[in-house]
PDB file of N, CA and C in Angstrom:
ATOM      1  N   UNK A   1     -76.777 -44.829 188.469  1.00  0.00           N
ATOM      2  CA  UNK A   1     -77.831 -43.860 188.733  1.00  0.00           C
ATOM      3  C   UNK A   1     -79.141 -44.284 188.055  1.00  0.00           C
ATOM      4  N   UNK A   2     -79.191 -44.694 186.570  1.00  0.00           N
ATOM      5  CA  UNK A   2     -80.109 -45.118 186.348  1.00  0.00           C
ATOM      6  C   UNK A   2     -80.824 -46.460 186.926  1.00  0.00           C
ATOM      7  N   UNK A   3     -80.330 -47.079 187.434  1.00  0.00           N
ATOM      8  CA  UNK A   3     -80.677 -48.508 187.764  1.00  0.00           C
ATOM      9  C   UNK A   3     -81.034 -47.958 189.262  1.00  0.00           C
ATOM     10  N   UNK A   4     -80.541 -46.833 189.914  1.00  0.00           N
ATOM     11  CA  UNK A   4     -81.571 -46.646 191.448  1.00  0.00           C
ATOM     12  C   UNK A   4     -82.892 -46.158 190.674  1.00  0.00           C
ATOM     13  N   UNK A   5     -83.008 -45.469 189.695  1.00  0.00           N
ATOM     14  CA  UNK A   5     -84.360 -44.821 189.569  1.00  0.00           C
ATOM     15  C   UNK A   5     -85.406 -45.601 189.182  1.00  0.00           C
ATOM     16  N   UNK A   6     -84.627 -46.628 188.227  1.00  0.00           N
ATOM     17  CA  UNK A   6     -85.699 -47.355 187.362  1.00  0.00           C
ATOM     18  C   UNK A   6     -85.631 -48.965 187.507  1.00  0.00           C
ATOM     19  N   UNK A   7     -84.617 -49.266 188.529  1.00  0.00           N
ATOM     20  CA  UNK A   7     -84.637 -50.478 188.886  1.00  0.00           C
ATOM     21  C   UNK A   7     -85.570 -51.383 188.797  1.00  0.00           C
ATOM     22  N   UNK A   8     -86.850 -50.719 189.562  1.00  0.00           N
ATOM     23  CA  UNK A   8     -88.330 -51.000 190.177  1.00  0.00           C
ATOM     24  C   UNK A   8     -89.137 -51.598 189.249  1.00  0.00           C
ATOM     25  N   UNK A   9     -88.815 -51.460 187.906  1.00  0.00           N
ATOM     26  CA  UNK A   9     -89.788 -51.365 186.360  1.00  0.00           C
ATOM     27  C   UNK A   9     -89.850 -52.319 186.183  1.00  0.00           C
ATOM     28  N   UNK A  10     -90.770 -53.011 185.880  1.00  0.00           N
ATOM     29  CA  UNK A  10     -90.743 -54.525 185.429  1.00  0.00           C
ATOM     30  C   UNK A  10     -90.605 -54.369 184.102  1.00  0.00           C
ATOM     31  N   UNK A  11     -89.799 -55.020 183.597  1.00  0.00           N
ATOM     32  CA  UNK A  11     -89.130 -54.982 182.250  1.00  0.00           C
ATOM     33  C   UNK A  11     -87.932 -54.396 181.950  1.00  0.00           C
ATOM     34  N   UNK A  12     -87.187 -53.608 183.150  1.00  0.00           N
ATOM     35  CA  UNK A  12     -86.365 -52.619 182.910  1.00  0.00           C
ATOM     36  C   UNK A  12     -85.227 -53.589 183.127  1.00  0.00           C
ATOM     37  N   UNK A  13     -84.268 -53.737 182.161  1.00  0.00           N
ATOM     38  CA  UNK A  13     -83.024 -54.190 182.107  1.00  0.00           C
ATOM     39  C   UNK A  13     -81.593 -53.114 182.511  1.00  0.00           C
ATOM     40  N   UNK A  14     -80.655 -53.155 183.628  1.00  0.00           N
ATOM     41  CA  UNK A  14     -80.017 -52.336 183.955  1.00  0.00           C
ATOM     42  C   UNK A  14     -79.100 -52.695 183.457  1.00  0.00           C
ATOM     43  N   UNK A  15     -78.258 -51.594 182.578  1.00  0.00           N
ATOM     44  CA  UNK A  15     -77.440 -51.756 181.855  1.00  0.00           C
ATOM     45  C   UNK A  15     -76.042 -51.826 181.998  1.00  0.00           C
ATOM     46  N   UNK A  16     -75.417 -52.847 181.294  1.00  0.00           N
ATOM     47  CA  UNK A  16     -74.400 -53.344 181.763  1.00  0.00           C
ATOM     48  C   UNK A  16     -72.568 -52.504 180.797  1.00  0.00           C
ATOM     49  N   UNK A  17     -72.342 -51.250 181.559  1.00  0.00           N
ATOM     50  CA  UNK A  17     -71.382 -51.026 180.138  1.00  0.00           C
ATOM     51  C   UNK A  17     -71.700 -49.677 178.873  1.00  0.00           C
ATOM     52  N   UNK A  18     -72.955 -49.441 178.954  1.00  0.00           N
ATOM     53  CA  UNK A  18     -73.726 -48.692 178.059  1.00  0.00           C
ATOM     54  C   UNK A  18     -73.888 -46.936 178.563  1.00  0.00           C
ATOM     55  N   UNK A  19     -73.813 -46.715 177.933  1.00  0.00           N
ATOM     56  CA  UNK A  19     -74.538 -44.987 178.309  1.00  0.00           C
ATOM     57  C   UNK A  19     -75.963 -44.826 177.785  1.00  0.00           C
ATOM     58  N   UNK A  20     -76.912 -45.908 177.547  1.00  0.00           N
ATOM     59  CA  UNK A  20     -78.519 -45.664 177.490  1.00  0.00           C
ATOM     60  C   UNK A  20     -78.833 -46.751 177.521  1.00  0.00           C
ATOM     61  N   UNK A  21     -80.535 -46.877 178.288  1.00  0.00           N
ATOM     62  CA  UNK A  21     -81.125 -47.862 178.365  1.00  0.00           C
ATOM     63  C   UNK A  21     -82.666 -47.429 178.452  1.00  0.00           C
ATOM     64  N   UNK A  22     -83.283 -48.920 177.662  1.00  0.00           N
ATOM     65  CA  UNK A  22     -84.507 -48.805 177.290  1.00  0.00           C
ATOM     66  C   UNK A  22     -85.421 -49.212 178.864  1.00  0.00           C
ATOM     67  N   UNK A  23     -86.391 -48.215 178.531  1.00  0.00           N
ATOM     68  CA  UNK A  23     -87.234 -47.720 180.169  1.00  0.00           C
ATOM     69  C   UNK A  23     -89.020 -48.397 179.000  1.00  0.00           C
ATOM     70  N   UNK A  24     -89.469 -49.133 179.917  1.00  0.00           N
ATOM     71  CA  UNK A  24     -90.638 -50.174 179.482  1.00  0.00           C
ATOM     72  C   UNK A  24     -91.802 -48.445 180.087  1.00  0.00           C
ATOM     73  N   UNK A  25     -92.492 -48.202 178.803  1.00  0.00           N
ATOM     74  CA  UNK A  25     -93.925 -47.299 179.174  1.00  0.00           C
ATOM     75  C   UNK A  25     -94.830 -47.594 179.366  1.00  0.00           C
ATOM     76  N   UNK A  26     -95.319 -48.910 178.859  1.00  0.00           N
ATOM     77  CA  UNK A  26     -96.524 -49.423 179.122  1.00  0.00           C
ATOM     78  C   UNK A  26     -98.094 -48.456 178.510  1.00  0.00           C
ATOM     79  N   UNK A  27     -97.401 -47.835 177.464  1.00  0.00           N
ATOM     80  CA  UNK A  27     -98.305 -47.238 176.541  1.00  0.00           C
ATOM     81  C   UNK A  27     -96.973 -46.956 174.715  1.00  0.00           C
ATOM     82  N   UNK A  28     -97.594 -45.825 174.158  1.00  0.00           N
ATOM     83  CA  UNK A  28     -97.334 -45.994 172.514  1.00  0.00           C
ATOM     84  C   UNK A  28     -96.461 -45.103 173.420  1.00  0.00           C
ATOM     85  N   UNK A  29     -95.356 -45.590 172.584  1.00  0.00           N
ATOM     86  CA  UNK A  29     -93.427 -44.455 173.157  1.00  0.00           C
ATOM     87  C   UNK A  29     -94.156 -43.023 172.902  1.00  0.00           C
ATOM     88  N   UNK A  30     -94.727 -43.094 171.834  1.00  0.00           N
ATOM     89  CA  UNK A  30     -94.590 -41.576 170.892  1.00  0.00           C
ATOM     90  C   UNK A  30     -95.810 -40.643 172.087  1.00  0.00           C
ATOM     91  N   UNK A  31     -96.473 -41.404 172.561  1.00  0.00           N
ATOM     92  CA  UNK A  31     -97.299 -40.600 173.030  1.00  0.00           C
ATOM     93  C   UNK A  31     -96.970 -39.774 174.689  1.00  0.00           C
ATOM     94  N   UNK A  32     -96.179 -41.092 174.980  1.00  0.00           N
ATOM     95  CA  UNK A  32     -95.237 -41.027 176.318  1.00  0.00           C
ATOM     96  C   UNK A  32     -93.932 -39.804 175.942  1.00  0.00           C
ATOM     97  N   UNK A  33     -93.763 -39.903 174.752  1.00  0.00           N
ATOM     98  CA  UNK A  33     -92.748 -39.102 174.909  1.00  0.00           C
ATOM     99  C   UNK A  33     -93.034 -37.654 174.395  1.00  0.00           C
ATOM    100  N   UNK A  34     -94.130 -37.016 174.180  1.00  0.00           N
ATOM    101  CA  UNK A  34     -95.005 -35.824 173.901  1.00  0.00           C
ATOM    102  C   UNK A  34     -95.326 -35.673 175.462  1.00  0.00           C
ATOM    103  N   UNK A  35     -95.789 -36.381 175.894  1.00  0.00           N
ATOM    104  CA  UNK A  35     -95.907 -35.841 177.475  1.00  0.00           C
ATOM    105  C   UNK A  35     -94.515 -35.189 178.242  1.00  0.00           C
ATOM    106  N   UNK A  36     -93.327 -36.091 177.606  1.00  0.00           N
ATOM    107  CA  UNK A  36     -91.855 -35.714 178.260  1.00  0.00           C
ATOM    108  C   UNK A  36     -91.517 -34.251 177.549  1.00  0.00           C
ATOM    109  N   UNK A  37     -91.660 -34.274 176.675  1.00  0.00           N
ATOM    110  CA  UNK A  37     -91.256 -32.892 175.855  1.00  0.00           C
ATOM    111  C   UNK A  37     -91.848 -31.206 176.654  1.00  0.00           C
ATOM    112  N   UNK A  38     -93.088 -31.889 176.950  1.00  0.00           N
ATOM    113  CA  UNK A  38     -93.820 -30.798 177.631  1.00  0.00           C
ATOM    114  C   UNK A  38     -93.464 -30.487 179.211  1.00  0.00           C
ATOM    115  N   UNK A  39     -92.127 -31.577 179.602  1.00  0.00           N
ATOM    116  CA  UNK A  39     -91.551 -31.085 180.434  1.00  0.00           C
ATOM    117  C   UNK A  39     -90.024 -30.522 179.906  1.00  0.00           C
ATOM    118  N   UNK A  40     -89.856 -30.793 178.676  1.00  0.00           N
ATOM    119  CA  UNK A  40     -88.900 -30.366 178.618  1.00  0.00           C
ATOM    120  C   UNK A  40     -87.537 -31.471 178.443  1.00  0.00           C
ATOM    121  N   UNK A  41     -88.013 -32.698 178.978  1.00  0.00           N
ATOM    122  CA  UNK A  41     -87.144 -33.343 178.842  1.00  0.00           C
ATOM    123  C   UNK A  41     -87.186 -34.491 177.666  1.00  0.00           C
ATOM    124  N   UNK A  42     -86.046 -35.081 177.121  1.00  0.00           N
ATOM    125  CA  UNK A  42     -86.139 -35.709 175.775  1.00  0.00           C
ATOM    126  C   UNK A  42     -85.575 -36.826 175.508  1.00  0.00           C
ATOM    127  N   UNK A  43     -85.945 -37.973 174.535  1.00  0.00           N
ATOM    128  CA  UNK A  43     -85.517 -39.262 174.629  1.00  0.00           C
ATOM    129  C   UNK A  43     -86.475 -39.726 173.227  1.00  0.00           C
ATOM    130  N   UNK A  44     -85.766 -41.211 173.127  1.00  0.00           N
ATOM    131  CA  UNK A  44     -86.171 -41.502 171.687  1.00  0.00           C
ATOM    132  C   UNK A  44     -87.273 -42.621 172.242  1.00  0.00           C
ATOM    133  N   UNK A  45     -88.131 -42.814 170.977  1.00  0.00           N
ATOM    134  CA  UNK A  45     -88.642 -44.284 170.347  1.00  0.00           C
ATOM    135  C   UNK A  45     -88.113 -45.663 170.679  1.00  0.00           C
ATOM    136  N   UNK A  46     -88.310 -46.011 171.475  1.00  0.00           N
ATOM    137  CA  UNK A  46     -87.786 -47.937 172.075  1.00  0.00           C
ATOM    138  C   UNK A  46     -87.573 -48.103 169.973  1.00  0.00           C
ATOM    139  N   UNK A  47     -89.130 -47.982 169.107  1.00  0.00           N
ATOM    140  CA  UNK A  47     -89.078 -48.529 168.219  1.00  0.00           C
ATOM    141  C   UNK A  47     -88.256 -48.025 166.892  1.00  0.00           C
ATOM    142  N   UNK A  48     -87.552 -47.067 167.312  1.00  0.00           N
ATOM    143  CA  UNK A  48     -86.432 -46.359 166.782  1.00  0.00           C
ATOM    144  C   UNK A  48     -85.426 -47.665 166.521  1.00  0.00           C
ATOM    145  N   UNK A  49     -85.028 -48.161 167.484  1.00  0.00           N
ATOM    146  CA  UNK A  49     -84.042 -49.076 167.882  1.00  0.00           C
ATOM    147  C   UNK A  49     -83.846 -50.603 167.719  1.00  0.00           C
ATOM    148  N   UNK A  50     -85.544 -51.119 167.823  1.00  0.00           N
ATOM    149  CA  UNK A  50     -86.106 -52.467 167.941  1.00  0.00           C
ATOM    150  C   UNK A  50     -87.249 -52.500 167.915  1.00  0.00           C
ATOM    151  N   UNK A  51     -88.360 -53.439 167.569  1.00  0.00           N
ATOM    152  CA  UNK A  51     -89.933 -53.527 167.592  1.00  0.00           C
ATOM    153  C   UNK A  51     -90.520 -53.346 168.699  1.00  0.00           C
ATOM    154  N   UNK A  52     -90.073 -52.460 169.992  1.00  0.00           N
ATOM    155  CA  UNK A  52     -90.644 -52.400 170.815  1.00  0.00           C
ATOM    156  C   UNK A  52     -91.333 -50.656 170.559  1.00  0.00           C
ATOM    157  N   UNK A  53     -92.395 -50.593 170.735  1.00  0.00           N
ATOM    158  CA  UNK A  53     -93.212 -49.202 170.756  1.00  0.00           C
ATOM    159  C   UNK A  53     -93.787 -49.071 171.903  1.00  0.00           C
ATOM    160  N   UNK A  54     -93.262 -49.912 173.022  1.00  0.00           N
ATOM    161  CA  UNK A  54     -94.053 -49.368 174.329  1.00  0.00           C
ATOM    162  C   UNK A  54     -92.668 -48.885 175.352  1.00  0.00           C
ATOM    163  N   UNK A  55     -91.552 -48.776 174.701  1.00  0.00           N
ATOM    164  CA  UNK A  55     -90.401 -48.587 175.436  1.00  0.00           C
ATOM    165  C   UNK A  55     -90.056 -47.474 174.651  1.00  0.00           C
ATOM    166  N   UNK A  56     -89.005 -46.774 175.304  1.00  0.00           N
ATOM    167  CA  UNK A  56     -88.416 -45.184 175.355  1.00  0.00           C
ATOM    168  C   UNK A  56     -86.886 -45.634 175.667  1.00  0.00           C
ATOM    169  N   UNK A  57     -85.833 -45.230 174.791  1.00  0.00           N
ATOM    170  CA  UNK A  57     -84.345 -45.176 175.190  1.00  0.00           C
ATOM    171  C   UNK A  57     -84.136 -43.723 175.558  1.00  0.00           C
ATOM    172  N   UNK A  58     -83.478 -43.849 176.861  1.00  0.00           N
ATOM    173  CA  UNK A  58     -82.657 -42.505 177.591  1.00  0.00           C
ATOM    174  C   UNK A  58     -80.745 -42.616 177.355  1.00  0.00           C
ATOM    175  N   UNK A  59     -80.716 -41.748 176.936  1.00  0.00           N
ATOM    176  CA  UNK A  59     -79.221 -41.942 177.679  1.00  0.00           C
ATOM    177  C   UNK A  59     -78.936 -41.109 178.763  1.00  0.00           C
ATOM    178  N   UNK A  60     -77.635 -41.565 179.725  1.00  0.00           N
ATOM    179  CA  UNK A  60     -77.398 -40.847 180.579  1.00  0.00           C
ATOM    180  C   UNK A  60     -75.742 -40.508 180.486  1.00  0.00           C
ATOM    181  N   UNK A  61     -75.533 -39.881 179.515  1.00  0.00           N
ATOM    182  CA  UNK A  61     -74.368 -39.289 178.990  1.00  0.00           C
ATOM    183  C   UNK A  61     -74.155 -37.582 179.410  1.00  0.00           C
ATOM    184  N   UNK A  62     -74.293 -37.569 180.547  1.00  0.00           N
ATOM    185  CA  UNK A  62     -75.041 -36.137 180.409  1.00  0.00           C
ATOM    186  C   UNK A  62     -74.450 -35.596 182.275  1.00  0.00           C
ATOM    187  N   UNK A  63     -74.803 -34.482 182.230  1.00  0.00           N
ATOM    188  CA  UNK A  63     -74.107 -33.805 184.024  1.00  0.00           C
ATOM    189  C   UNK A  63     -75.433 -34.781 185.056  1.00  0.00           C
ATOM    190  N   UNK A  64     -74.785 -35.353 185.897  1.00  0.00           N
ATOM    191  CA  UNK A  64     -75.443 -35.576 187.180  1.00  0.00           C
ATOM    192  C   UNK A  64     -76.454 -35.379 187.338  1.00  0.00           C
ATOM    193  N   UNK A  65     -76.653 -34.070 187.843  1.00  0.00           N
ATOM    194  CA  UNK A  65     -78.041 -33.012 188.214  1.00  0.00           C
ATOM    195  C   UNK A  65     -78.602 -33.041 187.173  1.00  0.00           C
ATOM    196  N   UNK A  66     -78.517 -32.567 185.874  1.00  0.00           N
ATOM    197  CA  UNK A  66     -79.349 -32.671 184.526  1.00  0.00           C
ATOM    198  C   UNK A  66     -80.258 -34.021 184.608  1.00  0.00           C
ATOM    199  N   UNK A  67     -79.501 -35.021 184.853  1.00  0.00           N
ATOM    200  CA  UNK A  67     -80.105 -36.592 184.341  1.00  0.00           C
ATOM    201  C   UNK A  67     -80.891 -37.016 185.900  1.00  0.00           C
ATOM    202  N   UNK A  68     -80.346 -36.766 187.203  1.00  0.00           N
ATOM    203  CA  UNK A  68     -81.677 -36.757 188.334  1.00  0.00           C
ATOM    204  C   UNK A  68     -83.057 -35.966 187.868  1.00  0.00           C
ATOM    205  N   UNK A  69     -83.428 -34.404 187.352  1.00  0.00           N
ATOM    206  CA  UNK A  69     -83.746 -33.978 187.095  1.00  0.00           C
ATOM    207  C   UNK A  69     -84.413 -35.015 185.947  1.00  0.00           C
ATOM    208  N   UNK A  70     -83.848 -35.270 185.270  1.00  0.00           N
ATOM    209  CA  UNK A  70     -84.557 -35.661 183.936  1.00  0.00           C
ATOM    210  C   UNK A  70     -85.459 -37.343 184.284  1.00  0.00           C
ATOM    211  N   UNK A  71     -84.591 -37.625 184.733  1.00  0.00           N
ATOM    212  CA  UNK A  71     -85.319 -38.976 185.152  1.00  0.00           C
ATOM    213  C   UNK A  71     -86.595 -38.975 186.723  1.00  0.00           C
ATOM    214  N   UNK A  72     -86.323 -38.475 187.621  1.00  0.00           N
ATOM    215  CA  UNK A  72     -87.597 -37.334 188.380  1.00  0.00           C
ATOM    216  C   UNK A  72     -88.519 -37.346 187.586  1.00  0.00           C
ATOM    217  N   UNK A  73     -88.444 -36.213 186.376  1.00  0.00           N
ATOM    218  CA  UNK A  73     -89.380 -36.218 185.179  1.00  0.00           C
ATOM    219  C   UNK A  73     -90.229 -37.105 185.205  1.00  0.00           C
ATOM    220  N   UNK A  74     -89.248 -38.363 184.307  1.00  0.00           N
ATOM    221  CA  UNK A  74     -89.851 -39.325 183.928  1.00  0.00           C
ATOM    222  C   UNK A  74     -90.274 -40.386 184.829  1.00  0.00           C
ATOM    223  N   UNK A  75     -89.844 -40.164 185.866  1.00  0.00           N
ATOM    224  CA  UNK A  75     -90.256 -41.154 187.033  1.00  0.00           C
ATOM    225  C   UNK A  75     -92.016 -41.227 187.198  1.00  0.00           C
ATOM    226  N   UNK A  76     -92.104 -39.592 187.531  1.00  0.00           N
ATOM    227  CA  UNK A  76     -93.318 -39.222 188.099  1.00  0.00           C
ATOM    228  C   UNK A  76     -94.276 -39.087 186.854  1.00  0.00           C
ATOM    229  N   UNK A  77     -94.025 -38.990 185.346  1.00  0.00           N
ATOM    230  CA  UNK A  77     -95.013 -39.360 184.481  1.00  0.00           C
ATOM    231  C   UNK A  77     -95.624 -40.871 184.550  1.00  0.00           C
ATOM    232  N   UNK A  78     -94.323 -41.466 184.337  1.00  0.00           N
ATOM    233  CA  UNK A  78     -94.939 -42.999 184.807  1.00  0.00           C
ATOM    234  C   UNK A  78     -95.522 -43.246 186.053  1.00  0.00           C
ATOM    235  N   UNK A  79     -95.425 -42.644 187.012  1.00  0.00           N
ATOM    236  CA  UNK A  79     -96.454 -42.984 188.013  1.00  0.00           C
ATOM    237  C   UNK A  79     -97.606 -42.660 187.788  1.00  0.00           C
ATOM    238  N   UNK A  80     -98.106 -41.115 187.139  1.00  0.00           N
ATOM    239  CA  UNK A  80     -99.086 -40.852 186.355  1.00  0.00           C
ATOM    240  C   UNK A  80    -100.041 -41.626 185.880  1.00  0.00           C
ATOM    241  N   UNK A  81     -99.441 -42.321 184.880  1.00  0.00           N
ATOM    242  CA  UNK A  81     -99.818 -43.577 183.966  1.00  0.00           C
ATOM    243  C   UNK A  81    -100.429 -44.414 184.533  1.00  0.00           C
ATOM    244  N   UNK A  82     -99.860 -44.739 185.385  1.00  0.00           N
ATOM    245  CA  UNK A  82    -100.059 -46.179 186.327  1.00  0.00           C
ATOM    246  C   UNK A  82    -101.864 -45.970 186.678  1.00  0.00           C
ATOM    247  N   UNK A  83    -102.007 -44.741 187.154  1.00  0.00           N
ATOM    248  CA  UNK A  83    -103.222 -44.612 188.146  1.00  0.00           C
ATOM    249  C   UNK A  83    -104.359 -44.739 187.500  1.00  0.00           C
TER     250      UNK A  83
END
């Protein structure tokens, strides 16, 4: 599921085995992820994890519908971004 949504990302590595993977923002995580909160939806710091601060880890450990929903979210912020 994650790899149909975020396949597209340049930088996005689809994960092999894992229940989370790091999604490339192409801005500061922290600021990307204050925008996610204000939808409600939530995820860590790439630089939580590794020296990356322009990436965001999701997991998708979570119900179906919750994580379409959540990644939707985040789909359409990053398109945001882009423009």
């Amino acid at each position: 599921l994650v790899c149909k949504y975020f396949g597209d990302l340049e930088g996005f590595i689809c994960p092999d085995g894992a229940f989370y993977a790091f999604l490339p923002v192409n801005m500061e995580a922290d600021k990307f992820l204050d925008m996610l909160v204000e939808d409600e939806v939530l995820a860590v710091s790439g630089n939580v994890f590794s020296n990356r601060n322009d990436y965001i880890r999701i997991s998708f450990a979570n119900d179906i519908k919750k994580l379409e929903e959540g990644f939707r979210v985040i789909k359409q912020r990053l398109e945001k971004i882009k423009k």
